[in-house]
């Protein structure tokens, strides 16, 4: 029987892939189904990725973003504001300090609006330029960069780390691994300490930590956050981005062929292959890609960007820097791998033309919504009152008749002073003829509330029973006063006065 010739790799476009993506080559099996692909995928899960160091424009941006984000994270808890920690989420006292602003549980609406703003900002940035957040500001990316920087300084670059892992254990390997993990653990513990410093005064926290006198929940969250940082940034790394992050899965619905993403120009680069710098590769029928695989070696998630846009790509631009370096050495034009859109590749658009096409309806809609919500959010914060009064009726006794022919109602006023200055308040009630007010504990009509504090004041209202029919009467509590700084403060709250039968 005559043998069949071996089957060659066939170019098959994916049915659901964008038209601008390069054609992937799929080797047809002889009945084995997709088992080779499954085995390859499983092998990739188990294999360790050794990213190579890279220098360039986007590498400098990543370093700058790491510096800025960590300066904010590690530095904010140490800033003081009027004798207290500037940023403190005091869960025990139910107060959130944000510089000169004090938020209470009643202000949870601001947190909800802030989350909405973050969501729309994420949609906008993704529609414009893909996973910019993932590549430059995501905590997983930032701490992975920090841990990899330590690893490179201790063990060396890519090839040195590969050789170290492959060699048997000896004194040198043990020393390098122990040093690396010691530095990792120190950074992780400092990160955990800073994290709980947002929820407890960080200076007092240090004193308690040195005396091993932290509370059980403080110990738990510090060690848990440190362990999560050490595990995610030191070991799991790209696995978090590829298999755990939900954003990687649904980003495809927010990008289109006009979105700026890290893209390989397959029209210019194919057919790829090695060559000498002395030959004219155009005359030899070759593309600009020299197939050096540096773009794969520097990728933190281990993908080959030449296979087209993939959900595992975090848009960090490391492959762009590596490819530009090779293009410079070969004397070719930069930009074989670059930030551009799919339409720029297929329609051969210039970068100015691509940028003009970014202002499409989706981007304009996201921008308008984001701007409107942001303006309303800032206006609401700027004009919000720093004095709040909540009227709570005594449900045990709605109303009763007391000596002297008077009808008495009992209330509690929850007075919240969100400003830093104390306030002296005068209390009065109107709405019923002859209505009088006094505090239940002191009998006075004035109360003082300290700055950034709240006070529960029992109130007794009395009115002559003559001429009042049984039922509910609308009344107003008027709270007026002056702060120590001279600023006036006033609040009017509605309630009701009950006259029994």
XYZ file of C-alpha atoms in Angstrom:
501
model
C 0.000 0.000 0.000
C 1.309 3.417 -0.915
C 1.959 5.664 2.092
C 0.196 8.961 2.315
C 2.414 12.014 2.335
C 2.757 13.755 5.696
C 0.126 16.397 6.283
C 1.361 19.959 6.244
C 0.291 22.801 8.465
C -2.773 24.406 6.947
C -3.598 28.069 7.269
C -7.049 28.293 8.786
C -8.580 31.568 9.849
C -10.516 31.480 13.081
C -14.215 32.108 12.542
C -14.526 34.412 15.521
C -11.206 36.247 15.177
C -11.038 39.835 13.894
C -10.149 40.140 10.236
C -6.957 42.047 11.026
C -5.404 39.266 13.067
C -2.708 37.197 11.328
C -3.733 33.761 10.136
C -2.785 31.101 12.643
C -1.367 27.828 11.464
C -3.150 24.752 12.790
C -1.663 21.353 12.143
C -4.311 18.854 11.155
C -4.201 15.681 13.157
C -4.890 12.164 11.913
C -7.756 11.444 14.264
C -6.359 12.585 17.565
C -8.751 15.546 17.789
C -7.407 18.480 19.798
C -5.417 16.418 22.266
C -2.045 17.929 21.219
C -3.428 21.414 21.783
C -4.885 20.361 25.142
C -1.588 18.812 26.172
C 0.227 21.980 25.164
C -2.178 24.133 27.157
C -1.741 21.947 30.230
C 2.024 22.092 29.826
C 1.883 25.886 29.672
C -0.043 25.950 32.947
C 2.647 23.881 34.652
C 5.663 25.592 33.056
C 7.415 28.506 34.715
C 7.896 31.732 32.767
C 11.233 33.523 32.955
C 10.683 37.042 31.589
C 13.751 38.744 30.227
C 14.687 42.270 31.302
C 14.047 44.940 28.705
C 14.865 48.619 28.354
C 12.906 51.173 26.418
C 10.207 53.838 26.413
C 7.414 51.698 27.831
C 9.725 50.075 30.367
C 10.469 53.549 31.736
C 6.745 54.294 31.929
C 6.177 51.071 33.893
C 8.952 51.985 36.333
C 7.446 55.450 36.752
C 3.987 53.998 37.413
C 5.394 51.530 39.949
C 7.107 54.426 41.727
C 4.015 56.669 41.718
C 1.498 54.022 42.795
C 3.683 52.748 45.619
C 4.596 56.245 46.734
C 0.881 56.868 47.166
C 0.160 53.502 48.812
C 3.079 53.497 51.251
C 3.136 57.244 51.852
C -0.511 58.230 52.412
C -0.900 56.674 55.902
C 2.107 58.671 57.182
C 0.737 62.081 56.188
C -0.728 64.079 59.075
C -3.637 66.502 58.824
C -4.514 68.781 61.738
C -2.862 66.472 64.241
C -4.346 63.229 62.950
C -3.724 60.744 60.169
C -4.794 62.295 56.875
C -6.276 59.093 55.400
C -7.805 56.730 57.946
C -10.772 54.376 57.672
C -11.668 54.064 61.351
C -14.129 51.177 61.298
C -14.472 51.093 65.085
C -15.577 54.725 65.276
C -17.425 54.442 61.926
C -15.603 57.438 60.522
C -13.564 57.766 57.318
C -10.987 60.544 57.302
C -9.896 61.854 53.891
C -7.682 64.842 54.605
C -10.128 67.640 55.597
C -13.215 65.526 54.942
C -14.910 63.214 57.436
C -17.370 60.665 56.052
C -19.887 58.717 58.114
C -21.878 55.551 57.330
C -24.666 57.818 56.076
C -22.282 58.956 53.325
C -22.048 55.506 51.748
C -23.663 56.966 48.630
C -20.314 58.598 47.838
C -18.643 55.198 47.853
C -21.271 53.877 45.450
C -20.748 56.835 43.095
C -16.981 56.343 43.303
C -17.372 52.719 42.240
C -19.556 53.790 39.318
C -16.908 56.325 38.305
C -14.212 53.642 38.445
C -16.294 51.316 36.283
C -16.955 53.947 33.612
C -13.284 54.978 33.650
C -12.308 51.341 33.098
C -14.769 51.052 30.199
C -13.468 54.279 28.650
C -9.782 53.409 28.920
C -10.381 49.897 27.587
C -12.375 51.151 24.611
C -9.614 53.622 23.792
C -6.409 51.702 24.521
C -7.124 48.194 25.777
C -5.748 46.931 29.075
C -3.725 49.981 30.080
C -4.713 49.531 33.716
C -3.502 45.942 33.696
C -0.178 46.796 32.115
C 0.767 49.801 34.215
C -1.314 50.261 37.391
C -2.874 46.931 38.412
C -1.569 45.859 41.862
C -0.798 42.400 40.490
C 1.371 43.910 37.753
C 3.014 46.451 40.065
C 3.993 43.965 42.770
C 5.095 41.413 40.199
C 7.433 44.082 38.800
C 8.801 44.742 42.294
C 9.317 41.069 43.076
C 10.896 40.414 39.679
C 13.253 43.363 40.199
C 14.426 41.774 43.452
C 14.711 38.374 41.758
C 16.798 39.801 38.916
C 19.142 41.616 41.291
C 19.684 38.478 43.368
C 19.653 35.636 40.812
C 20.446 37.433 37.549
C 18.577 37.836 34.274
C 16.585 35.233 32.374
C 19.309 32.762 31.384
C 20.977 32.953 34.802
C 17.664 32.160 36.533
C 16.973 29.254 34.194
C 20.427 27.750 34.853
C 20.038 28.270 38.589
C 16.708 26.439 38.682
C 18.010 23.568 36.556
C 21.172 22.921 38.578
C 21.113 20.672 41.657
C 20.868 22.186 45.105
C 24.162 23.453 46.519
C 25.358 26.153 48.911
C 25.240 28.908 46.276
C 21.738 28.051 45.117
C 20.489 27.818 48.691
C 22.053 31.207 49.523
C 20.525 32.951 46.490
C 17.068 31.441 47.003
C 17.088 32.244 50.732
C 18.177 35.844 50.067
C 15.468 36.316 47.446
C 12.696 34.964 49.639
C 13.942 36.912 52.657
C 13.661 40.165 50.688
C 10.289 39.079 49.294
C 8.951 38.382 52.776
C 10.226 41.731 54.115
C 8.479 43.596 51.267
C 5.298 41.542 51.715
C 5.197 42.171 55.481
C 5.756 45.884 54.956
C 2.908 45.861 52.440
C 0.626 44.077 54.924
C 1.597 46.502 57.685
C 0.827 49.475 55.428
C -2.512 47.936 54.461
C -3.802 47.743 58.028
C -2.299 51.205 58.611
C -5.233 52.530 56.600
C -7.643 51.135 59.214
C -5.719 51.879 62.430
C -3.371 54.794 63.259
C -0.143 53.637 61.651
C 2.214 55.242 64.165
C 0.504 53.628 67.137
C 0.356 50.431 65.101
C 4.137 50.349 64.905
C 4.451 50.619 68.683
C 1.982 47.771 69.197
C 3.735 45.681 66.557
C 7.140 46.041 68.214
C 5.569 44.919 71.490
C 3.668 42.084 69.729
C 0.492 43.639 71.077
C -1.685 43.783 67.967
C -5.298 42.686 68.067
C -6.247 39.310 66.583
C -7.882 40.832 63.517
C -4.906 43.119 62.960
C -2.537 40.127 63.060
C -4.796 38.208 60.700
C -5.142 40.897 58.050
C -1.496 41.930 58.130
C -0.260 38.341 57.715
C -3.005 37.444 55.236
C -2.285 40.453 53.009
C 1.451 39.798 53.246
C 0.953 36.140 52.343
C -1.292 37.053 49.407
C 1.301 39.554 48.125
C 4.126 37.028 48.495
C 2.141 34.260 46.797
C 0.584 36.268 43.968
C 3.614 38.367 43.020
C 6.262 35.775 43.798
C 4.767 32.534 42.503
C 1.417 32.854 40.724
C 2.295 35.971 38.703
C 0.962 35.480 35.172
C -1.456 32.766 36.352
C -3.503 35.470 38.096
C -3.784 37.445 34.845
C -4.441 34.412 32.639
C -6.725 32.235 34.753
C -8.060 34.221 37.728
C -8.677 37.796 36.561
C -12.245 38.237 35.238
C -11.283 41.410 33.391
C -9.161 39.373 30.991
C -12.256 37.434 29.972
C -14.713 40.219 29.242
C -12.330 42.825 27.806
C -13.064 41.520 24.302
C -16.577 43.013 24.413
C -15.125 46.488 25.101
C -12.536 46.614 22.288
C -13.020 46.817 18.549
C -10.898 47.292 15.447
C -10.314 50.981 16.295
C -8.981 50.342 19.811
C -5.304 51.002 20.465
C -3.715 47.698 21.516
C -0.279 46.114 21.318
C -0.297 44.745 17.771
C 2.116 42.884 15.529
C 2.141 44.249 11.963
C 1.930 40.919 10.137
C 1.608 42.660 6.757
C 5.040 44.146 7.208
C 6.629 41.370 9.237
C 5.729 38.229 7.280
C 7.245 36.009 6.100
C 9.551 36.026 9.090
C 12.958 34.399 9.388
C 16.591 34.889 10.307
C 18.902 36.747 7.971
C 22.145 38.663 7.772
C 22.141 42.420 8.059
C 24.136 42.594 4.843
C 21.383 41.272 2.593
C 18.365 43.121 1.254
C 15.550 41.144 2.881
C 12.934 42.749 0.620
C 14.605 41.368 -2.480
C 14.880 37.995 -0.744
C 11.095 38.024 -0.243
C 11.276 38.264 3.556
C 9.422 40.449 6.010
C 10.920 42.643 8.714
C 10.503 40.060 11.504
C 13.830 38.299 12.097
C 12.134 35.642 14.281
C 14.439 36.374 17.235
C 11.667 35.497 19.754
C 12.703 38.367 22.046
C 9.082 39.551 22.084
C 8.165 36.201 23.641
C 11.073 36.173 26.081
C 10.213 39.571 27.576
C 6.460 38.921 27.816
C 5.381 38.570 31.480
C 2.542 36.223 30.495
C 4.631 34.198 28.024
C 2.503 34.739 24.912
C 3.609 35.340 21.329
C 2.081 38.625 20.204
C 2.725 37.573 16.595
C -0.184 35.137 16.944
C -2.561 38.096 17.209
C -4.399 39.788 20.052
C -4.993 37.352 22.924
C -6.880 37.744 26.168
C -3.679 36.933 28.105
C -1.972 40.106 26.801
C -1.911 42.759 29.545
C -0.784 45.536 27.195
C 2.445 46.312 29.070
C 4.425 47.128 25.907
C 7.485 45.038 26.840
C 7.406 43.354 23.425
C 7.288 46.778 21.762
C 10.525 47.827 23.485
C 12.239 44.534 22.640
C 11.204 44.648 18.984
C 12.212 48.294 18.581
C 15.666 47.414 19.914
C 16.039 44.671 17.300
C 14.763 46.939 14.530
C 17.381 49.542 15.496
C 20.150 46.948 15.315
C 18.958 45.715 11.933
C 18.542 49.224 10.569
C 14.793 48.740 9.985
C 11.984 51.144 10.791
C 10.574 50.898 14.300
C 6.981 49.896 14.958
C 6.825 46.302 13.768
C 5.140 45.733 17.121
C 3.424 48.876 18.352
C 0.359 50.370 19.964
C -2.106 50.754 17.128
C -5.504 49.552 15.975
C -6.585 46.612 13.869
C -7.855 48.902 11.137
C -4.443 50.575 11.012
C -2.915 47.224 10.017
C -5.482 46.179 7.442
C -6.091 49.625 5.952
C -2.478 50.852 6.371
C -3.497 53.983 8.264
C -1.029 56.457 9.695
C -0.910 57.083 13.453
C -2.630 60.518 13.157
C -5.444 58.869 11.178
C -5.766 56.159 13.819
C -5.946 58.698 16.631
C -8.718 60.620 14.870
C -10.768 57.435 14.612
C -10.548 56.943 18.373
C -13.320 59.529 18.863
C -16.103 57.151 17.917
C -19.625 56.982 19.454
C -18.696 54.460 22.150
C -15.802 56.561 23.408
C -17.839 59.774 23.288
C -20.696 58.157 25.220
C -18.364 56.835 27.921
C -16.630 60.222 28.144
C -19.908 62.115 28.479
C -21.232 59.812 31.196
C -17.934 59.823 33.059
C -17.683 63.605 32.899
C -21.275 64.164 34.030
C -20.977 61.790 36.983
C -17.593 63.216 37.975
C -18.898 66.799 37.947
C -21.954 65.836 39.996
C -19.754 63.893 42.426
C -17.341 66.787 42.988
C -20.185 69.309 43.277
C -21.974 67.135 45.833
C -18.830 66.762 47.936
C -18.057 70.472 47.750
C -21.563 71.582 48.777
C -22.450 68.880 51.273
C -23.417 70.110 54.731
C -21.029 69.386 57.575
C -23.855 69.364 60.119
C -26.495 66.655 60.037
C -29.418 66.003 62.371
C -31.456 62.794 62.386
C -34.705 62.838 64.386
C -35.623 59.553 66.059
C -39.000 59.275 67.793
C -39.371 57.354 71.030
C -41.435 54.398 69.837
C -42.157 53.267 73.390
C -44.329 56.308 74.122
C -45.533 58.263 71.109
C -47.328 60.854 73.192
C -48.724 61.247 76.699
C -50.503 63.775 78.888
C -48.497 65.092 81.847
C -49.200 67.407 84.775
C -50.263 70.924 83.901
C -52.452 69.884 80.981
C -49.525 69.380 78.656
C -48.934 66.845 75.904
C -45.412 65.414 75.922
C -43.483 63.721 73.099
C -39.971 62.322 73.484
C -37.338 62.282 70.705
C -33.665 61.635 70.225
C -31.589 63.880 67.994
C -28.564 62.263 66.371
C -26.316 65.267 65.686
C -23.325 64.584 63.424
C -20.604 67.214 63.094
C -18.441 66.308 60.075
C -16.246 69.387 60.328
C -13.002 69.630 62.289
C -14.266 72.551 64.432
C -16.613 72.103 67.415
C -20.022 73.728 67.151
C -22.356 75.290 69.743
C -25.995 74.698 68.770
C -29.344 76.211 69.783
C -32.321 73.846 69.539
C -35.917 74.856 69.000
C -39.099 73.311 67.581
C -42.009 74.948 65.758
C -45.278 73.873 64.196
C -47.628 73.545 67.208
C -48.912 76.523 69.287
C -47.118 76.846 72.638
C -44.540 74.155 71.785
C -41.512 74.124 74.116
C -38.262 72.167 73.914
C -35.717 71.043 76.467
C -33.046 68.389 76.631
C -34.006 65.426 78.784
C -30.696 65.214 80.639
C -29.892 68.896 81.310
C -33.123 70.743 80.655
C -31.258 73.252 78.451
C -31.815 74.158 74.833
C -28.146 74.378 73.880
C -25.723 71.574 73.128
C -22.072 71.421 72.096
C -20.748 68.867 69.608
C -17.015 68.334 69.199
C -15.314 68.328 65.815
C -15.559 65.110 63.762
C -17.946 63.689 66.345
C -21.565 62.819 66.859
C -23.846 63.176 69.851
C -27.174 61.611 70.780
C -29.369 64.192 72.537
C -32.686 63.160 74.199
C -35.333 65.845 73.580
C -38.653 66.485 75.312
C -41.361 68.523 73.508
C -44.424 69.795 75.376
C -47.477 71.680 74.171
C -50.750 72.750 75.868
C -53.507 70.189 75.314
C -56.167 72.913 75.023
C -57.240 73.390 71.449
C -55.311 70.359 70.103
C -57.334 67.610 68.537
C -56.039 64.017 68.683
C -53.744 63.123 65.791
C -50.366 63.928 64.217
C -49.075 67.473 63.678
C -46.152 68.382 61.421
C -43.310 70.118 63.258
C -39.775 71.311 62.461
C -36.614 70.982 64.519
C -34.437 74.044 63.918
C -30.776 73.585 64.823
C -28.654 76.720 64.492
C -25.261 77.650 65.866
C -21.758 78.909 65.291
C -18.494 77.037 65.042
C -15.373 78.048 66.942
C -13.977 79.320 63.633
C -16.944 81.729 63.326
C -18.709 79.790 60.563
C -22.478 79.587 60.891
C -24.246 76.211 60.805
C -27.963 75.440 60.620
C -30.193 72.464 59.831
C -33.989 72.110 59.707
C -35.474 68.623 60.024
C -39.117 67.583 59.732
C -40.938 65.355 62.221
C -44.366 64.969 63.807
C -45.989 65.658 67.170
C -48.543 63.135 68.401
C -51.606 64.101 70.467
C -53.297 61.050 72.045
C -57.020 60.665 72.521
